[in-house]
Amino acid sequence: RGLGTSRMALDESSGTMTVRAGTDSQKQFNACWLCNQRAVTPVVTDKGLLYCRTCIIENMGEQKKEYKRKQKAWEEQEAMKANKKNDTESTKQVLKEEASKRMED
């Protein structure tokens, strides 16, 4: 079988395809993890991840907005649960009072 310069080859023992990744699919060592471009005013994390200063600041701002939005939604949900619980308890109290009045009559 002549595969020539093909990047794919069939592994005859397992029947799976193996692919050789080209340089275009590999990240450059000086590329920002957010914009995938050459890092401008680079910032490196403790884990060695490289970011552009503006990219990481914008990303952190977006995450902060998203967390606040989620927190507000959660608080509204909890308030609705509390209101529903209070309504249920109020309804039970009213029903008990009506039942006791009927028993007295």
CSV table of N, CA, C and O in Angstrom, one decimal:
chain,number,residue,atom,x,y,z
A,1,ARG,N,0.8,-1.2,0.0
A,1,ARG,CA,0.0,0.0,0.0
A,1,ARG,C,0.9,1.2,0.0
A,1,ARG,O,1.7,1.4,0.9
A,2,GLY,N,0.6,2.1,-0.9
A,2,GLY,CA,1.4,3.4,-0.9
A,2,GLY,C,0.6,4.5,-0.3
A,2,GLY,O,-0.3,5.0,-0.9
A,3,LEU,N,1.0,5.0,0.8
A,3,LEU,CA,0.3,6.1,1.5
A,3,LEU,C,0.9,7.4,1.0
A,3,LEU,O,0.3,8.5,1.2
A,4,GLY,N,2.1,7.4,0.4
A,4,GLY,CA,2.7,8.6,0.0
A,4,GLY,C,2.9,9.6,1.1
A,4,GLY,O,3.4,9.3,2.1
A,5,THR,N,2.6,10.9,0.8
A,5,THR,CA,2.8,11.9,1.8
A,5,THR,C,1.5,12.2,2.6
A,5,THR,O,1.4,13.2,3.3
A,6,SER,N,0.6,11.3,2.6
A,6,SER,CA,-0.7,11.4,3.3
A,6,SER,C,-0.4,11.6,4.8
A,6,SER,O,0.5,10.9,5.3
A,7,ARG,N,-1.1,12.4,5.5
A,7,ARG,CA,-1.0,12.6,6.9
A,7,ARG,C,-1.7,11.5,7.7
A,7,ARG,O,-1.5,11.4,8.9
A,8,MET,N,-2.6,10.8,7.1
A,8,MET,CA,-3.3,9.7,7.8
A,8,MET,C,-2.8,8.4,7.4
A,8,MET,O,-2.5,8.1,6.2
A,9,ALA,N,-2.8,7.5,8.3
A,9,ALA,CA,-2.4,6.1,8.0
A,9,ALA,C,-3.3,5.1,8.8
A,9,ALA,O,-3.8,5.5,9.9
A,10,LEU,N,-3.7,4.0,8.2
A,10,LEU,CA,-4.5,3.0,8.9
A,10,LEU,C,-3.7,2.1,9.6
A,10,LEU,O,-2.8,1.4,9.1
A,11,ASP,N,-3.9,1.9,10.9
A,11,ASP,CA,-3.2,1.0,11.7
A,11,ASP,C,-3.9,-0.4,11.5
A,11,ASP,O,-5.0,-0.6,12.0
A,12,GLU,N,-3.2,-1.3,10.9
A,12,GLU,CA,-3.9,-2.5,10.5
A,12,GLU,C,-4.2,-3.4,11.6
A,12,GLU,O,-5.2,-4.2,11.6
A,13,SER,N,-3.5,-3.3,12.7
A,13,SER,CA,-3.7,-4.2,13.9
A,13,SER,C,-5.0,-3.8,14.6
A,13,SER,O,-5.7,-4.7,15.1
A,14,SER,N,-5.3,-2.5,14.7
A,14,SER,CA,-6.5,-2.2,15.5
A,14,SER,C,-7.6,-1.6,14.6
A,14,SER,O,-8.7,-1.4,15.1
A,15,GLY,N,-7.3,-1.3,13.4
A,15,GLY,CA,-8.3,-0.7,12.5
A,15,GLY,C,-8.7,0.7,12.8
A,15,GLY,O,-9.7,1.2,12.5
A,16,THR,N,-7.8,1.5,13.5
A,16,THR,CA,-8.0,2.9,13.8
A,16,THR,C,-7.2,3.8,12.9
A,16,THR,O,-6.2,3.4,12.4
A,17,MET,N,-7.6,5.0,12.8
A,17,MET,CA,-6.9,6.0,12.1
A,17,MET,C,-6.0,6.8,13.0
A,17,MET,O,-6.4,7.1,14.1
A,18,THR,N,-4.8,7.0,12.6
A,18,THR,CA,-3.9,7.9,13.3
A,18,THR,C,-3.7,9.1,12.5
A,18,THR,O,-3.5,9.0,11.3
A,19,VAL,N,-3.6,10.3,13.2
A,19,VAL,CA,-3.4,11.5,12.5
A,19,VAL,C,-2.2,12.2,13.0
A,19,VAL,O,-2.0,12.3,14.2
A,20,ARG,N,-1.4,12.7,12.1
A,20,ARG,CA,-0.3,13.5,12.5
A,20,ARG,C,-0.6,15.0,12.5
A,20,ARG,O,-1.0,15.5,11.4
A,21,ALA,N,-0.5,15.6,13.6
A,21,ALA,CA,-0.9,17.1,13.7
A,21,ALA,C,0.2,17.9,13.0
A,21,ALA,O,1.3,17.7,13.3
A,22,GLY,N,-0.3,18.9,12.2
A,22,GLY,CA,0.6,19.8,11.6
A,22,GLY,C,0.9,21.0,12.5
A,22,GLY,O,0.4,21.2,13.5
A,23,THR,N,1.9,21.8,12.0
A,23,THR,CA,2.3,22.9,12.8
A,23,THR,C,1.2,24.0,12.9
A,23,THR,O,1.1,24.7,13.9
A,24,ASP,N,0.2,24.0,12.0
A,24,ASP,CA,-0.9,24.9,12.0
A,24,ASP,C,-1.8,24.6,13.1
A,24,ASP,O,-2.6,25.5,13.5
A,25,SER,N,-1.8,23.4,13.6
A,25,SER,CA,-2.8,23.0,14.7
A,25,SER,C,-2.1,23.1,16.1
A,25,SER,O,-2.7,22.7,17.1
A,26,GLN,N,-0.9,23.5,16.1
A,26,GLN,CA,-0.1,23.6,17.4
A,26,GLN,C,0.0,25.0,17.9
A,26,GLN,O,0.2,25.9,17.1
A,27,LYS,N,-0.2,25.2,19.1
A,27,LYS,CA,-0.1,26.6,19.7
A,27,LYS,C,1.3,27.0,19.8
A,27,LYS,O,2.2,26.2,20.3
A,28,GLN,N,1.6,28.2,19.5
A,28,GLN,CA,3.0,28.8,19.6
A,28,GLN,C,3.2,29.1,21.1
A,28,GLN,O,2.3,29.4,21.8
A,29,PHE,N,4.5,28.9,21.5
A,29,PHE,CA,4.8,29.1,22.9
A,29,PHE,C,4.5,30.5,23.4
A,29,PHE,O,4.3,30.7,24.6
A,30,ASN,N,4.5,31.5,22.5
A,30,ASN,CA,4.3,32.9,23.0
A,30,ASN,C,2.9,33.4,22.7
A,30,ASN,O,2.6,34.6,22.6
A,31,ALA,N,1.9,32.5,22.5
A,31,ALA,CA,0.6,32.8,22.1
A,31,ALA,C,-0.3,32.9,23.4
A,31,ALA,O,-0.2,32.1,24.3
A,32,CYS,N,-1.2,33.9,23.4
A,32,CYS,CA,-2.1,34.1,24.5
A,32,CYS,C,-3.1,33.0,24.5
A,32,CYS,O,-3.6,32.6,23.5
A,33,TRP,N,-3.5,32.5,25.7
A,33,TRP,CA,-4.4,31.4,25.8
A,33,TRP,C,-5.9,31.9,25.5
A,33,TRP,O,-6.7,31.0,25.3
A,34,LEU,N,-6.1,33.1,25.5
A,34,LEU,CA,-7.5,33.6,25.2
A,34,LEU,C,-7.7,34.0,23.7
A,34,LEU,O,-8.7,33.7,23.1
A,35,CYS,N,-6.7,34.8,23.2
A,35,CYS,CA,-6.9,35.3,21.8
A,35,CYS,C,-6.1,34.5,20.8
A,35,CYS,O,-6.3,34.7,19.6
A,36,ASN,N,-5.2,33.6,21.3
A,36,ASN,CA,-4.4,32.8,20.4
A,36,ASN,C,-3.5,33.6,19.5
A,36,ASN,O,-3.1,33.1,18.5
A,37,GLN,N,-3.2,34.8,19.8
A,37,GLN,CA,-2.3,35.6,19.1
A,37,GLN,C,-1.0,35.8,19.9
A,37,GLN,O,-1.0,35.5,21.1
A,38,ARG,N,0.0,36.4,19.3
A,38,ARG,CA,1.2,36.7,20.1
A,38,ARG,C,0.9,37.6,21.2
A,38,ARG,O,0.2,38.6,21.0
A,39,ALA,N,1.3,37.2,22.4
A,39,ALA,CA,0.9,37.9,23.6
A,39,ALA,C,1.5,39.4,23.6
A,39,ALA,O,2.7,39.6,23.4
A,40,VAL,N,0.6,40.3,23.8
A,40,VAL,CA,1.0,41.7,24.0
A,40,VAL,C,1.0,42.1,25.4
A,40,VAL,O,0.0,41.8,26.1
A,41,THR,N,2.0,42.6,26.0
A,41,THR,CA,2.2,42.9,27.4
A,41,THR,C,1.9,41.6,28.1
A,41,THR,O,0.9,41.5,28.8
A,42,PRO,N,2.7,40.6,28.0
A,42,PRO,CA,2.4,39.2,28.5
A,42,PRO,C,2.3,39.2,30.0
A,42,PRO,O,3.1,39.8,30.7
A,43,VAL,N,1.4,38.3,30.5
A,43,VAL,CA,1.3,38.0,31.9
A,43,VAL,C,1.2,36.5,32.0
A,43,VAL,O,0.6,35.8,31.2
A,44,VAL,N,2.0,36.0,32.9
A,44,VAL,CA,2.1,34.5,33.1
A,44,VAL,C,1.5,34.1,34.5
A,44,VAL,O,1.8,34.8,35.5
A,45,THR,N,0.7,33.1,34.5
A,45,THR,CA,0.1,32.6,35.8
A,45,THR,C,1.1,31.7,36.5
A,45,THR,O,2.2,31.3,35.9
A,46,ASP,N,0.8,31.3,37.7
A,46,ASP,CA,1.6,30.4,38.5
A,46,ASP,C,1.8,29.0,37.7
A,46,ASP,O,2.8,28.3,37.9
A,47,LYS,N,0.7,28.7,37.0
A,47,LYS,CA,0.8,27.4,36.2
A,47,LYS,C,1.5,27.5,34.9
A,47,LYS,O,1.5,26.5,34.2
A,48,GLY,N,1.9,28.7,34.5
A,48,GLY,CA,2.7,28.8,33.3
A,48,GLY,C,1.8,29.2,32.1
A,48,GLY,O,2.3,29.1,31.0
A,49,LEU,N,0.6,29.6,32.3
A,49,LEU,CA,-0.3,30.0,31.2
A,49,LEU,C,0.0,31.4,30.8
A,49,LEU,O,0.1,32.3,31.7
A,50,LEU,N,0.1,31.7,29.6
A,50,LEU,CA,0.5,33.1,29.1
A,50,LEU,C,-0.7,33.8,28.5
A,50,LEU,O,-1.5,33.2,27.8
A,51,TYR,N,-0.9,35.0,28.9
A,51,TYR,CA,-2.1,35.8,28.5
A,51,TYR,C,-1.6,37.2,28.1
A,51,TYR,O,-0.6,37.7,28.7
A,52,CYS,N,-2.3,37.9,27.2
A,52,CYS,CA,-2.1,39.3,27.0
A,52,CYS,C,-2.7,40.0,28.3
A,52,CYS,O,-3.8,39.6,28.8
A,53,ARG,N,-2.1,41.1,28.7
A,53,ARG,CA,-2.6,41.8,29.9
A,53,ARG,C,-4.1,42.2,29.7
A,53,ARG,O,-5.0,42.0,30.5
A,54,THR,N,-4.4,42.8,28.5
A,54,THR,CA,-5.7,43.3,28.2
A,54,THR,C,-6.7,42.1,28.1
A,54,THR,O,-7.9,42.2,28.6
A,55,CYS,N,-6.3,41.0,27.5
A,55,CYS,CA,-7.2,39.8,27.4
A,55,CYS,C,-7.6,39.3,28.8
A,55,CYS,O,-8.8,39.0,29.0
A,56,ILE,N,-6.6,39.1,29.7
A,56,ILE,CA,-6.9,38.5,31.0
A,56,ILE,C,-7.8,39.5,31.8
A,56,ILE,O,-8.7,39.1,32.5
A,57,ILE,N,-7.5,40.8,31.7
A,57,ILE,CA,-8.3,41.8,32.5
A,57,ILE,C,-9.7,41.8,32.0
A,57,ILE,O,-10.7,41.8,32.8
A,58,GLU,N,-9.9,41.8,30.6
A,58,GLU,CA,-11.3,41.8,30.1
A,58,GLU,C,-12.0,40.5,30.4
A,58,GLU,O,-13.2,40.5,30.8
A,59,ASN,N,-11.3,39.4,30.4
A,59,ASN,CA,-11.9,38.1,30.7
A,59,ASN,C,-12.3,38.0,32.1
A,59,ASN,O,-13.4,37.5,32.4
A,60,MET,N,-11.5,38.5,33.0
A,60,MET,CA,-11.9,38.5,34.4
A,60,MET,C,-13.1,39.4,34.7
A,60,MET,O,-13.9,39.1,35.5
A,61,GLY,N,-13.1,40.6,34.0
A,61,GLY,CA,-14.3,41.4,34.1
A,61,GLY,C,-15.6,40.8,33.6
A,61,GLY,O,-16.6,40.9,34.3
A,62,GLU,N,-15.5,40.0,32.5
A,62,GLU,CA,-16.7,39.3,32.0
A,62,GLU,C,-17.1,38.2,33.0
A,62,GLU,O,-18.3,38.0,33.2
A,63,GLN,N,-16.1,37.5,33.5
A,63,GLN,CA,-16.4,36.5,34.5
A,63,GLN,C,-17.1,37.0,35.7
A,63,GLN,O,-18.1,36.5,36.2
A,64,LYS,N,-16.6,38.2,36.2
A,64,LYS,CA,-17.2,38.8,37.4
A,64,LYS,C,-18.7,39.2,37.1
A,64,LYS,O,-19.5,39.0,37.9
A,65,LYS,N,-18.9,39.8,35.9
A,65,LYS,CA,-20.3,40.1,35.5
A,65,LYS,C,-21.2,38.9,35.5
A,65,LYS,O,-22.3,38.9,36.0
A,66,GLU,N,-20.7,37.8,34.9
A,66,GLU,CA,-21.4,36.6,34.8
A,66,GLU,C,-21.7,36.0,36.2
A,66,GLU,O,-22.8,35.5,36.5
A,67,TYR,N,-20.8,36.0,37.1
A,67,TYR,CA,-21.0,35.5,38.5
A,67,TYR,C,-22.0,36.3,39.2
A,67,TYR,O,-22.9,35.8,39.9
A,68,LYS,N,-22.0,37.7,39.0
A,68,LYS,CA,-23.0,38.5,39.6
A,68,LYS,C,-24.4,38.2,39.1
A,68,LYS,O,-25.3,38.2,39.9
A,69,ARG,N,-24.5,38.0,37.8
A,69,ARG,CA,-25.8,37.7,37.2
A,69,ARG,C,-26.3,36.4,37.7
A,69,ARG,O,-27.5,36.3,38.1
A,70,LYS,N,-25.4,35.4,37.8
A,70,LYS,CA,-25.8,34.1,38.4
A,70,LYS,C,-26.2,34.2,39.8
A,70,LYS,O,-27.2,33.5,40.3
A,71,GLN,N,-25.5,35.0,40.6
A,71,GLN,CA,-25.8,35.2,42.0
A,71,GLN,C,-27.2,35.8,42.2
A,71,GLN,O,-28.0,35.4,43.0
A,72,LYS,N,-27.4,36.8,41.4
A,72,LYS,CA,-28.7,37.5,41.5
A,72,LYS,C,-29.9,36.5,41.1
A,72,LYS,O,-30.9,36.5,41.8
A,73,ALA,N,-29.7,35.7,40.1
A,73,ALA,CA,-30.7,34.7,39.7
A,73,ALA,C,-30.9,33.7,40.8
A,73,ALA,O,-32.0,33.4,41.1
A,74,TRP,N,-29.8,33.3,41.4
A,74,TRP,CA,-29.9,32.3,42.5
A,74,TRP,C,-30.7,33.0,43.7
A,74,TRP,O,-31.6,32.3,44.3
A,75,GLU,N,-30.4,34.2,44.0
A,75,GLU,CA,-31.0,34.9,45.1
A,75,GLU,C,-32.5,35.1,44.9
A,75,GLU,O,-33.4,34.9,45.8
A,76,GLU,N,-32.9,35.4,43.6
A,76,GLU,CA,-34.3,35.5,43.2
A,76,GLU,C,-35.0,34.2,43.4
A,76,GLU,O,-36.1,34.1,43.8
A,77,GLN,N,-34.3,33.1,42.9
A,77,GLN,CA,-34.9,31.8,43.0
A,77,GLN,C,-35.1,31.4,44.5
A,77,GLN,O,-36.1,30.8,44.9
A,78,GLU,N,-34.1,31.7,45.4
A,78,GLU,CA,-34.3,31.4,46.8
A,78,GLU,C,-35.4,32.2,47.4
A,78,GLU,O,-36.2,31.7,48.2
A,79,ALA,N,-35.5,33.4,47.0
A,79,ALA,CA,-36.6,34.3,47.5
A,79,ALA,C,-38.0,33.7,47.1
A,79,ALA,O,-38.9,33.7,47.9
A,80,MET,N,-38.1,33.2,45.8
A,80,MET,CA,-39.3,32.6,45.4
A,80,MET,C,-39.6,31.4,46.2
A,80,MET,O,-40.8,31.1,46.5
A,81,LYS,N,-38.6,30.6,46.5
A,81,LYS,CA,-38.8,29.4,47.3
A,81,LYS,C,-39.3,29.7,48.7
A,81,LYS,O,-40.3,29.1,49.2
A,82,ALA,N,-38.7,30.8,49.3
A,82,ALA,CA,-39.1,31.2,50.6
A,82,ALA,C,-40.6,31.7,50.6
A,82,ALA,O,-41.3,31.4,51.5
A,83,ASN,N,-40.9,32.5,49.6
A,83,ASN,CA,-42.3,33.0,49.5
A,83,ASN,C,-43.3,31.9,49.3
A,83,ASN,O,-44.4,31.9,49.9
A,84,LYS,N,-42.9,30.9,48.5
A,84,LYS,CA,-43.8,29.8,48.3
A,84,LYS,C,-44.0,29.0,49.6
A,84,LYS,O,-45.1,28.6,49.9
A,85,LYS,N,-42.9,28.8,50.3
A,85,LYS,CA,-43.0,28.1,51.6
A,85,LYS,C,-43.9,28.9,52.6
A,85,LYS,O,-44.7,28.3,53.3
A,86,ASN,N,-43.7,30.2,52.6
A,86,ASN,CA,-44.5,31.1,53.5
A,86,ASN,C,-46.0,31.0,53.1
A,86,ASN,O,-46.8,31.0,54.0
A,87,ASP,N,-46.2,31.0,51.8
A,87,ASP,CA,-47.6,31.0,51.3
A,87,ASP,C,-48.2,29.6,51.7
A,87,ASP,O,-49.4,29.6,52.2
A,88,THR,N,-47.5,28.6,51.6
A,88,THR,CA,-48.0,27.2,52.0
A,88,THR,C,-48.3,27.2,53.5
A,88,THR,O,-49.3,26.7,53.9
A,89,GLU,N,-47.4,27.7,54.3
A,89,GLU,CA,-47.6,27.7,55.7
A,89,GLU,C,-48.8,28.6,56.1
A,89,GLU,O,-49.6,28.2,57.0
A,90,SER,N,-48.9,29.7,55.4
A,90,SER,CA,-50.1,30.6,55.7
A,90,SER,C,-51.4,29.9,55.3
A,90,SER,O,-52.4,30.0,56.1
A,91,THR,N,-51.4,29.2,54.2
A,91,THR,CA,-52.6,28.5,53.8
A,91,THR,C,-52.9,27.4,54.8
A,91,THR,O,-54.1,27.2,55.1
A,92,LYS,N,-51.9,26.7,55.3
A,92,LYS,CA,-52.2,25.7,56.3
A,92,LYS,C,-52.8,26.3,57.5
A,92,LYS,O,-53.7,25.7,58.1
A,93,GLN,N,-52.2,27.4,58.0
A,93,GLN,CA,-52.7,28.1,59.2
A,93,GLN,C,-54.2,28.5,59.0
A,93,GLN,O,-55.0,28.3,59.9
A,94,VAL,N,-54.5,29.1,57.8
A,94,VAL,CA,-55.9,29.5,57.6
A,94,VAL,C,-56.8,28.3,57.6
A,94,VAL,O,-57.9,28.3,58.2
A,95,LEU,N,-56.4,27.2,57.0
A,95,LEU,CA,-57.2,26.0,56.9
A,95,LEU,C,-57.5,25.4,58.3
A,95,LEU,O,-58.5,25.0,58.6
A,96,LYS,N,-56.4,25.5,59.2
A,96,LYS,CA,-56.6,25.0,60.5
A,96,LYS,C,-57.6,25.8,61.3
A,96,LYS,O,-58.4,25.3,62.0
A,97,GLU,N,-57.5,27.1,61.1
A,97,GLU,CA,-58.4,28.1,61.8
A,97,GLU,C,-59.8,27.8,61.4
A,97,GLU,O,-60.7,27.8,62.2
A,98,GLU,N,-60.0,27.7,60.1
A,98,GLU,CA,-61.4,27.4,59.6
A,98,GLU,C,-61.9,26.1,60.1
A,98,GLU,O,-63.1,26.0,60.4
A,99,ALA,N,-61.0,25.1,60.1
A,99,ALA,CA,-61.5,23.8,60.6
A,99,ALA,C,-61.8,23.9,62.1
A,99,ALA,O,-62.8,23.3,62.5
A,100,SER,N,-61.1,24.6,62.9
A,100,SER,CA,-61.4,24.7,64.3
A,100,SER,C,-62.7,25.5,64.5
A,100,SER,O,-63.4,25.2,65.4
A,101,LYS,N,-63.0,26.5,63.7
A,101,LYS,CA,-64.2,27.3,63.8
A,101,LYS,C,-65.4,26.4,63.5
A,101,LYS,O,-66.4,26.5,64.1
A,102,ARG,N,-65.2,25.5,62.5
A,102,ARG,CA,-66.3,24.6,62.1
A,102,ARG,C,-66.6,23.6,63.2
A,102,ARG,O,-67.7,23.3,63.5
A,103,MET,N,-65.6,23.2,63.9
A,103,MET,CA,-65.7,22.3,65.0
A,103,MET,C,-66.5,22.9,66.2
A,103,MET,O,-67.2,22.3,66.9
A,104,GLU,N,-66.2,24.2,66.4
A,104,GLU,CA,-66.9,24.9,67.4
A,104,GLU,C,-68.3,25.2,67.2
A,104,GLU,O,-69.2,25.3,68.0
A,105,ASP,N,-68.6,25.4,65.9
A,105,ASP,CA,-70.0,25.6,65.5
A,105,ASP,C,-70.9,24.5,65.5
A,105,ASP,O,-71.2,23.5,65.8
